Amino acid sequence: MADNGDEEYRIQQGDYVVLKRGDIFKAVQIVPKKKIIFEKQWFFLDNAVGNLYSTTFEISSGGILQPQKLKETGNPSDLKEAGTDNRNIVDDGKSQKLTRDDIETLKEQGLKGQEIIQQLIENSSTFRDKTEYAQDKYIKKKKKKYENTVTILKPSCRILAMMYHGREPGKICHLRYDTLAQMLTLANIHAHSKVLVFETCAGLVLGSIMERMGGYGSVIQMYPGGGPVRAGVESFGFPAHFHDTLHEFPICHVNALLAGELDTTAKDPTAGKDRLFQQPLQDVYSNSLWHEPVCLIIRLFRRLVIASRFHPCPVLMTLLKFLAPSRPFVVYSQYKETLIECYTKLKEQGGTVNLRLSDTWLRHYQVNVLNVLFYAVNAVLIHT
């Protein structure tokens, strides 16, 4: 049984989790007796409840998950011999002695993925002649094909950003996890922050901001269309008190709010035409008719984050009117031309300091098994 002190590190019924196999991720919720299909395999998550996050499970017959034993996590060729180069290896399809029928027979005999891979290595006439790098690549390829394992991770902004970018990058405007990290840092997001967010990234940016705030502070989500999109926020699996800090306001009514013409006492925001508030913005502070989200926009707005598929310039120039003096703002776009326009207009208008336009990039260098990551630093207007 789990101790009370580590319950937050253990998988619970109803939790949102991220499944991982290789470089593939999928966000799901733990629901009793619900069949999960992931990478052409189906299984149930009932047996995962009570185990620690980041545990790797074997998928046994009937879709039952069993924690993978420690002895099975090793490399099947830890003591392998390696060649110096691959120049004499000919890929003629005859190097593997095991046929497809032989492999199916091994599966029927109950051999697991690790054992099948070991059999493939032992029956390969060219494996020992390959370089160490080529051997690791071969094993990785066979693991992906024959190992019936899945790792269950606790959702985080980094993991979810990698998941969206790997599966559906268009939904998050091709926002990478390194760029998202820079946005949160440059906007100085922390607990008790008062943040205004306009994003069309399936709620990923909004959820990342809420995660960093830890349930303390206030977040105003400005949304286009008929309602806010928060699929990414749900995948984080935040506790109920996190959502108490989240408010929403339609972007289409911002101009009416600035002009003092919005009737916030009506359930339908468009009904404000019958009752107009003709008063300047600074006089709204003492108006008791403004509901809580609008008051938070006016009084508590201290950060601005924009990451949208729309042209950011009109949105930025409008929402900057709510920004308190000496407060940071961050704008992301996947197109540099739109950010150049924002930069030019802000320079012409004046009133901003430490304004920077940055083109971030991420490159993976592979030297044997070492991945070296390079990051661009210090950006306010961000483009990938």
Short mmCIF file of C-alpha atoms in Angstrom, two decimals:
data_model
loop_
_atom_site.label_atom_id
_atom_site.label_comp_id
_atom_site.label_asym_id
_atom_site.label_seq_id
_atom_site.Cartn_x
_atom_site.Cartn_y
_atom_site.Cartn_z
CA MET A 1 0.00 0.00 0.00
CA ALA A 2 1.09 3.56 -0.70
CA ASP A 3 1.98 5.85 2.13
CA ASN A 4 -0.16 8.98 2.52
CA GLY A 5 2.89 11.12 1.88
CA ASP A 6 3.51 9.87 -1.66
CA GLU A 7 -0.06 9.71 -3.01
CA GLU A 8 0.62 12.59 -5.39
CA TYR A 9 3.40 10.52 -6.98
CA ARG A 10 1.15 7.49 -7.49
CA ILE A 11 -1.43 6.87 -10.18
CA GLN A 12 -4.96 7.33 -8.89
CA GLN A 13 -8.38 6.52 -10.30
CA GLY A 14 -9.63 9.39 -12.46
CA ASP A 15 -6.16 10.90 -13.00
CA TYR A 16 -5.12 12.27 -16.36
CA VAL A 17 -1.90 10.57 -17.45
CA VAL A 18 0.40 10.48 -20.47
CA LEU A 19 1.26 7.16 -22.10
CA LYS A 20 4.73 6.89 -23.60
CA ARG A 21 6.25 4.36 -25.93
CA GLY A 22 9.49 5.39 -27.59
CA ASP A 23 8.98 8.95 -28.81
CA ILE A 24 5.19 8.62 -29.01
CA PHE A 25 2.90 10.16 -26.36
CA LYS A 26 -0.84 10.05 -25.72
CA ALA A 27 -2.91 11.74 -22.99
CA VAL A 28 -5.72 9.68 -21.44
CA GLN A 29 -7.76 9.52 -18.25
CA ILE A 30 -7.74 6.56 -15.85
CA VAL A 31 -11.27 5.13 -16.14
CA PRO A 32 -12.19 1.66 -14.79
CA LYS A 33 -12.56 -1.05 -17.46
CA LYS A 34 -12.00 1.40 -20.31
CA LYS A 35 -10.14 -0.06 -23.28
CA ILE A 36 -7.20 2.10 -24.38
CA ILE A 37 -5.78 1.80 -27.90
CA PHE A 38 -2.21 3.04 -28.19
CA GLU A 39 0.26 2.30 -30.99
CA LYS A 40 -1.88 -0.54 -32.43
CA GLN A 41 -2.19 -2.23 -29.04
CA TRP A 42 -5.10 -2.29 -26.63
CA PHE A 43 -5.06 -2.63 -22.85
CA PHE A 44 -6.76 -1.55 -19.63
CA LEU A 45 -5.27 0.86 -17.10
CA ASP A 46 -6.95 -0.61 -14.01
CA ASN A 47 -3.80 -2.39 -12.81
CA ALA A 48 -1.78 0.83 -13.08
CA VAL A 49 -3.66 2.40 -10.16
CA GLY A 50 -1.48 2.59 -7.05
CA ASN A 51 1.83 2.36 -8.91
CA LEU A 52 4.31 5.20 -9.11
CA TYR A 53 4.35 7.54 -12.07
CA SER A 54 7.06 6.82 -14.68
CA THR A 55 6.57 3.07 -14.14
CA THR A 56 6.98 0.92 -17.25
CA PHE A 57 4.37 -1.83 -17.70
CA GLU A 58 4.34 -5.03 -19.73
CA ILE A 59 1.14 -5.59 -21.73
CA SER A 60 0.19 -9.21 -21.10
CA SER A 61 -2.61 -11.27 -22.61
CA GLY A 62 -6.07 -9.80 -22.16
CA GLY A 63 -4.71 -6.27 -22.10
CA ILE A 64 -3.60 -6.53 -18.47
CA LEU A 65 -0.74 -4.28 -17.38
CA GLN A 66 2.02 -5.73 -15.22
CA PRO A 67 4.93 -3.63 -13.86
CA GLN A 68 8.08 -4.49 -15.77
CA LYS A 69 10.65 -6.28 -13.64
CA LEU A 70 13.98 -4.58 -13.10
CA LYS A 71 15.94 -7.42 -14.62
CA GLU A 72 14.08 -6.93 -17.89
CA THR A 73 14.99 -3.28 -18.28
CA GLY A 74 18.61 -3.94 -19.22
CA ASN A 75 19.99 -3.83 -22.73
CA PRO A 76 19.86 -7.29 -24.36
CA SER A 77 23.35 -6.75 -25.78
CA ASP A 78 25.22 -5.24 -22.85
CA LEU A 79 28.10 -7.64 -23.44
CA LYS A 80 28.00 -7.44 -27.23
CA GLU A 81 30.98 -7.36 -29.54
CA ALA A 82 31.14 -4.51 -32.02
CA GLY A 83 32.87 -4.02 -35.34
CA THR A 84 34.89 -1.04 -36.48
CA ASP A 85 32.79 -0.09 -39.53
CA ASN A 86 29.90 -1.29 -41.70
CA ARG A 87 31.56 -1.18 -45.10
CA ASN A 88 31.59 -4.94 -45.59
CA ILE A 89 28.00 -5.55 -44.47
CA VAL A 90 25.59 -6.31 -47.32
CA ASP A 91 21.86 -5.91 -46.65
CA ASP A 92 20.62 -8.81 -48.79
CA GLY A 93 17.92 -10.01 -46.39
CA LYS A 94 19.73 -13.27 -45.67
CA SER A 95 21.56 -12.30 -42.48
CA GLN A 96 18.61 -13.21 -40.19
CA LYS A 97 18.12 -16.95 -39.75
CA LEU A 98 14.76 -16.65 -37.99
CA THR A 99 11.74 -16.46 -40.29
CA ARG A 100 8.44 -14.73 -39.61
CA ASP A 101 6.88 -18.07 -38.70
CA ASP A 102 9.69 -18.72 -36.22
CA ILE A 103 9.05 -15.38 -34.53
CA GLU A 104 5.32 -16.07 -34.32
CA THR A 105 6.11 -19.43 -32.74
CA LEU A 106 8.28 -17.71 -30.13
CA LYS A 107 5.37 -15.39 -29.30
CA GLU A 108 3.02 -18.35 -28.93
CA GLN A 109 5.49 -19.96 -26.55
CA GLY A 110 5.15 -16.94 -24.27
CA LEU A 111 8.49 -15.25 -24.94
CA LYS A 112 8.42 -11.55 -24.16
CA GLY A 113 9.77 -8.74 -26.29
CA GLN A 114 13.18 -8.64 -24.63
CA GLU A 115 13.68 -12.38 -25.12
CA ILE A 116 12.60 -12.23 -28.78
CA ILE A 117 15.09 -9.43 -29.43
CA GLN A 118 17.83 -11.53 -27.85
CA GLN A 119 16.92 -14.41 -30.16
CA LEU A 120 17.07 -12.08 -33.18
CA ILE A 121 20.53 -10.90 -32.13
CA GLU A 122 21.85 -14.41 -31.64
CA ASN A 123 20.50 -15.51 -35.03
CA SER A 124 21.85 -12.54 -36.95
CA SER A 125 25.04 -13.26 -38.86
CA THR A 126 25.96 -9.59 -39.25
CA PHE A 127 25.07 -8.12 -35.84
CA ARG A 128 28.54 -8.54 -34.31
CA ASP A 129 30.17 -6.98 -37.37
CA LYS A 130 28.16 -3.75 -36.99
CA THR A 131 29.49 -0.72 -35.16
CA GLU A 132 28.25 -0.06 -31.64
CA TYR A 133 26.09 2.80 -32.89
CA ALA A 134 24.56 0.55 -35.60
CA GLN A 135 23.88 -2.15 -33.02
CA ASP A 136 22.09 0.30 -30.72
CA LYS A 137 20.04 1.52 -33.67
CA TYR A 138 19.12 -2.07 -34.56
CA ILE A 139 18.05 -2.86 -30.99
CA LYS A 140 15.99 0.33 -30.75
CA LYS A 141 14.17 -0.57 -33.95
CA LYS A 142 13.41 -4.10 -32.75
CA LYS A 143 12.24 -2.87 -29.34
CA LYS A 144 9.72 -0.62 -31.03
CA LYS A 145 8.39 -3.59 -33.00
CA TYR A 146 8.42 -6.43 -30.48
CA GLU A 147 8.36 -4.98 -26.96
CA ASN A 148 4.84 -4.75 -25.56
CA THR A 149 5.55 -2.08 -22.98
CA VAL A 150 4.10 1.30 -22.08
CA THR A 151 5.30 3.92 -19.60
CA ILE A 152 2.80 6.04 -17.67
CA LEU A 153 3.94 9.60 -16.97
CA LYS A 154 2.53 12.45 -14.92
CA PRO A 155 1.42 15.29 -17.23
CA SER A 156 3.59 18.40 -17.37
CA CYS A 157 3.94 21.31 -19.77
CA ARG A 158 7.11 19.81 -21.26
CA ILE A 159 5.60 16.36 -21.84
CA LEU A 160 2.34 17.71 -23.25
CA ALA A 161 4.22 20.14 -25.51
CA MET A 162 6.27 17.23 -26.86
CA MET A 163 3.10 15.19 -27.31
CA TYR A 164 1.26 17.88 -29.28
CA HIS A 165 4.32 18.82 -31.33
CA GLY A 166 4.92 15.19 -32.23
CA ARG A 167 1.33 14.26 -33.11
CA GLU A 168 -0.54 17.45 -34.08
CA PRO A 169 1.86 20.42 -34.31
CA GLY A 170 -0.68 22.51 -36.22
CA LYS A 171 -2.99 22.57 -33.20
CA ILE A 172 -0.38 24.41 -31.14
CA CYS A 173 0.91 26.66 -33.94
CA HIS A 174 4.07 24.51 -34.13
CA LEU A 175 5.12 25.70 -30.67
CA ARG A 176 8.12 23.70 -29.37
CA TYR A 177 8.72 22.96 -25.71
CA ASP A 178 11.92 25.04 -25.61
CA THR A 179 10.08 28.07 -27.00
CA LEU A 180 7.26 27.56 -24.50
CA ALA A 181 9.80 27.48 -21.66
CA GLN A 182 11.28 30.79 -22.84
CA MET A 183 7.83 32.37 -23.01
CA LEU A 184 7.06 31.43 -19.40
CA THR A 185 10.44 32.72 -18.25
CA LEU A 186 10.32 36.01 -20.16
CA ALA A 187 6.76 36.70 -18.98
CA ASN A 188 8.00 36.06 -15.41
CA ILE A 189 5.13 33.69 -14.62
CA HIS A 190 5.08 32.61 -10.97
CA ALA A 191 2.70 32.04 -8.09
CA HIS A 192 0.30 34.94 -7.39
CA SER A 193 0.79 36.36 -10.89
CA LYS A 194 -2.07 38.18 -12.64
CA VAL A 195 -1.90 37.06 -16.26
CA LEU A 196 -3.89 37.85 -19.38
CA VAL A 197 -3.63 35.13 -22.04
CA PHE A 198 -4.75 35.09 -25.65
CA GLU A 199 -3.89 31.78 -27.28
CA THR A 200 -5.16 29.35 -29.91
CA CYS A 201 -2.86 26.46 -28.97
CA ALA A 202 -5.55 24.06 -27.71
CA GLY A 203 -5.04 25.37 -24.17
CA LEU A 204 -1.39 24.26 -23.94
CA VAL A 205 -0.04 27.74 -23.19
CA LEU A 206 -2.87 28.43 -20.75
CA GLY A 207 -2.29 25.14 -18.94
CA SER A 208 1.46 25.76 -18.76
CA ILE A 209 0.87 29.14 -17.15
CA MET A 210 -1.54 27.64 -14.62
CA GLU A 211 0.95 24.88 -13.82
CA ARG A 212 3.73 27.35 -13.11
CA MET A 213 1.42 29.48 -10.94
CA GLY A 214 0.60 26.44 -8.81
CA GLY A 215 -3.02 27.38 -8.19
CA TYR A 216 -2.24 30.87 -6.83
CA GLY A 217 -3.06 34.07 -8.66
CA SER A 218 -5.48 34.90 -11.48
CA VAL A 219 -5.55 34.04 -15.17
CA ILE A 220 -7.83 35.73 -17.69
CA GLN A 221 -8.30 33.80 -20.92
CA MET A 222 -9.29 36.00 -23.84
CA TYR A 223 -10.86 33.77 -26.47
CA PRO A 224 -12.12 34.15 -30.05
CA GLY A 225 -15.32 32.59 -31.32
CA GLY A 226 -18.19 31.21 -29.28
CA GLY A 227 -16.20 29.82 -26.35
CA PRO A 228 -12.75 29.01 -24.97
CA VAL A 229 -10.85 25.90 -26.10
CA ARG A 230 -9.25 24.11 -23.14
CA ALA A 231 -8.50 20.56 -24.29
CA GLY A 232 -4.86 20.99 -23.30
CA VAL A 233 -5.81 22.31 -19.86
CA GLU A 234 -7.87 19.20 -19.15
CA SER A 235 -4.89 16.98 -20.00
CA PHE A 236 -2.92 18.53 -17.12
CA GLY A 237 -5.42 17.09 -14.63
CA PHE A 238 -5.32 20.11 -12.32
CA PRO A 239 -7.03 19.95 -8.89
CA ALA A 240 -10.32 21.80 -8.54
CA HIS A 241 -8.80 24.84 -6.81
CA PHE A 242 -6.61 25.52 -9.86
CA HIS A 243 -9.73 26.25 -11.90
CA ASP A 244 -10.89 28.79 -9.33
CA THR A 245 -8.08 31.05 -10.56
CA LEU A 246 -9.19 30.82 -14.20
CA HIS A 247 -11.56 33.36 -15.76
CA GLU A 248 -12.60 34.06 -19.33
CA PHE A 249 -13.63 36.98 -21.50
CA PRO A 250 -14.49 37.12 -25.24
CA ILE A 251 -11.97 39.07 -27.29
CA CYS A 252 -14.76 40.46 -29.47
CA HIS A 253 -16.05 42.60 -26.57
CA VAL A 254 -12.73 44.21 -25.62
CA ASN A 255 -13.38 47.38 -27.64
CA ALA A 256 -16.77 47.77 -25.98
CA LEU A 257 -15.09 47.33 -22.61
CA LEU A 258 -12.50 50.00 -23.42
CA ALA A 259 -15.22 52.38 -24.56
CA GLY A 260 -17.30 51.73 -21.43
CA GLU A 261 -20.22 50.44 -23.48
CA LEU A 262 -20.43 46.88 -22.19
CA ASP A 263 -23.32 45.90 -19.93
CA THR A 264 -21.91 43.22 -17.66
CA THR A 265 -25.14 42.83 -15.69
CA ALA A 266 -26.80 41.06 -18.62
CA LYS A 267 -26.32 37.35 -19.23
CA ASP A 268 -25.94 38.05 -22.95
CA PRO A 269 -22.96 40.37 -23.55
CA THR A 270 -24.60 41.66 -26.74
CA ALA A 271 -27.48 43.02 -24.68
CA GLY A 272 -25.30 45.91 -23.55
CA LYS A 273 -26.54 48.10 -26.40
CA ASP A 274 -29.68 48.89 -24.41
CA ARG A 275 -27.66 50.13 -21.45
CA LEU A 276 -24.45 51.97 -22.10
CA PHE A 277 -21.69 52.94 -19.71
CA GLN A 278 -20.26 56.10 -21.19
CA GLN A 279 -17.31 56.56 -18.88
CA PRO A 280 -13.53 56.52 -19.35
CA LEU A 281 -11.46 53.46 -18.50
CA GLN A 282 -9.96 54.89 -15.32
CA ASP A 283 -13.46 55.50 -13.86
CA VAL A 284 -14.40 51.84 -14.16
CA TYR A 285 -12.40 50.91 -11.04
CA SER A 286 -15.22 52.04 -8.75
CA ASN A 287 -18.10 50.70 -10.85
CA SER A 288 -19.69 47.86 -8.91
CA LEU A 289 -21.65 46.62 -11.93
CA TRP A 290 -18.56 45.09 -13.55
CA HIS A 291 -18.42 41.35 -12.89
CA GLU A 292 -15.32 39.68 -11.43
CA PRO A 293 -13.42 38.64 -14.61
CA VAL A 294 -13.65 42.17 -16.05
CA CYS A 295 -12.53 43.67 -12.74
CA LEU A 296 -9.54 41.33 -12.75
CA ILE A 297 -8.61 42.48 -16.25
CA ILE A 298 -8.74 46.13 -15.22
CA ARG A 299 -7.23 45.99 -11.74
CA LEU A 300 -4.92 42.99 -11.60
CA PHE A 301 -3.48 42.57 -15.09
CA ARG A 302 0.32 42.34 -14.71
CA ARG A 303 1.41 39.92 -17.47
CA LEU A 304 0.43 39.48 -21.12
CA VAL A 305 1.03 36.34 -23.18
CA ILE A 306 -0.12 36.00 -26.81
CA ALA A 307 0.31 32.83 -28.88
CA SER A 308 -2.19 32.67 -31.69
CA ARG A 309 -2.75 31.59 -35.27
CA PHE A 310 -4.25 35.04 -35.88
CA HIS A 311 -2.22 38.10 -36.75
CA PRO A 312 -0.91 39.21 -33.33
CA CYS A 313 -0.50 42.93 -34.08
CA PRO A 314 -4.15 44.10 -33.65
CA VAL A 315 -4.56 41.93 -30.55
CA LEU A 316 -1.31 43.16 -29.01
CA MET A 317 -2.01 46.85 -29.62
CA THR A 318 -5.47 46.48 -28.03
CA LEU A 319 -4.52 44.41 -24.98
CA LEU A 320 -1.46 46.55 -24.20
CA LYS A 321 -3.90 49.21 -23.01
CA PHE A 322 -4.68 46.98 -20.02
CA LEU A 323 -1.02 46.35 -19.14
CA ALA A 324 0.29 48.01 -16.00
CA PRO A 325 3.50 50.06 -16.29
CA SER A 326 6.84 48.22 -16.19
CA ARG A 327 5.24 44.82 -16.77
CA PRO A 328 6.42 42.17 -19.27
CA PHE A 329 4.60 40.86 -22.31
CA VAL A 330 5.44 38.02 -24.70
CA VAL A 331 4.13 37.43 -28.21
CA TYR A 332 4.67 34.18 -30.12
CA SER A 333 4.04 33.53 -33.81
CA GLN A 334 5.32 30.91 -36.20
CA TYR A 335 5.70 33.62 -38.86
CA LYS A 336 8.45 36.19 -38.44
CA GLU A 337 6.75 38.74 -40.72
CA THR A 338 3.90 39.29 -38.26
CA LEU A 339 6.34 39.78 -35.39
CA ILE A 340 8.39 42.25 -37.42
CA GLU A 341 5.22 44.28 -37.92
CA CYS A 342 4.52 44.18 -34.16
CA TYR A 343 8.09 45.24 -33.42
CA THR A 344 7.95 48.13 -35.90
CA LYS A 345 4.63 49.48 -34.59
CA LEU A 346 5.77 49.30 -30.98
CA LYS A 347 8.96 51.17 -31.84
CA GLU A 348 7.00 53.84 -33.70
CA GLN A 349 4.42 54.19 -30.93
CA GLY A 350 6.97 54.28 -28.10
CA GLY A 351 6.26 53.51 -24.47
CA THR A 352 8.06 50.14 -24.45
CA VAL A 353 11.56 49.39 -23.23
CA ASN A 354 13.84 46.37 -23.57
CA LEU A 355 11.95 45.33 -26.70
CA ARG A 356 13.54 42.35 -28.47
CA LEU A 357 12.70 40.26 -31.51
CA SER A 358 14.17 36.76 -31.46
CA ASP A 359 14.13 33.77 -33.79
CA THR A 360 14.51 30.70 -31.56
CA TRP A 361 15.85 27.41 -32.79
CA LEU A 362 16.54 23.95 -31.46
CA ARG A 363 18.95 21.49 -33.01
CA HIS A 364 19.82 17.96 -31.94
CA TYR A 365 23.42 16.93 -32.46
CA GLN A 366 24.22 13.25 -32.08
CA VAL A 367 27.75 12.26 -31.11
CA ASN A 368 27.61 8.53 -30.41
CA VAL A 369 24.75 8.50 -27.86
CA LEU A 370 25.01 12.11 -26.69
CA ASN A 371 22.37 14.61 -27.76
CA VAL A 372 23.50 18.22 -27.51
CA LEU A 373 20.79 20.87 -27.47
CA PHE A 374 21.34 24.48 -28.44
CA TYR A 375 18.92 27.19 -27.44
CA ALA A 376 18.43 30.81 -28.35
CA VAL A 377 18.16 32.99 -25.25
CA ASN A 378 16.45 36.21 -24.17
CA ALA A 379 13.44 36.79 -26.39
CA VAL A 380 10.34 38.88 -26.04
CA LEU A 381 8.77 38.50 -29.47
CA ILE A 382 9.31 34.84 -30.24
CA HIS A 383 9.28 33.03 -33.58
CA THR A 384 10.16 29.45 -34.48
#
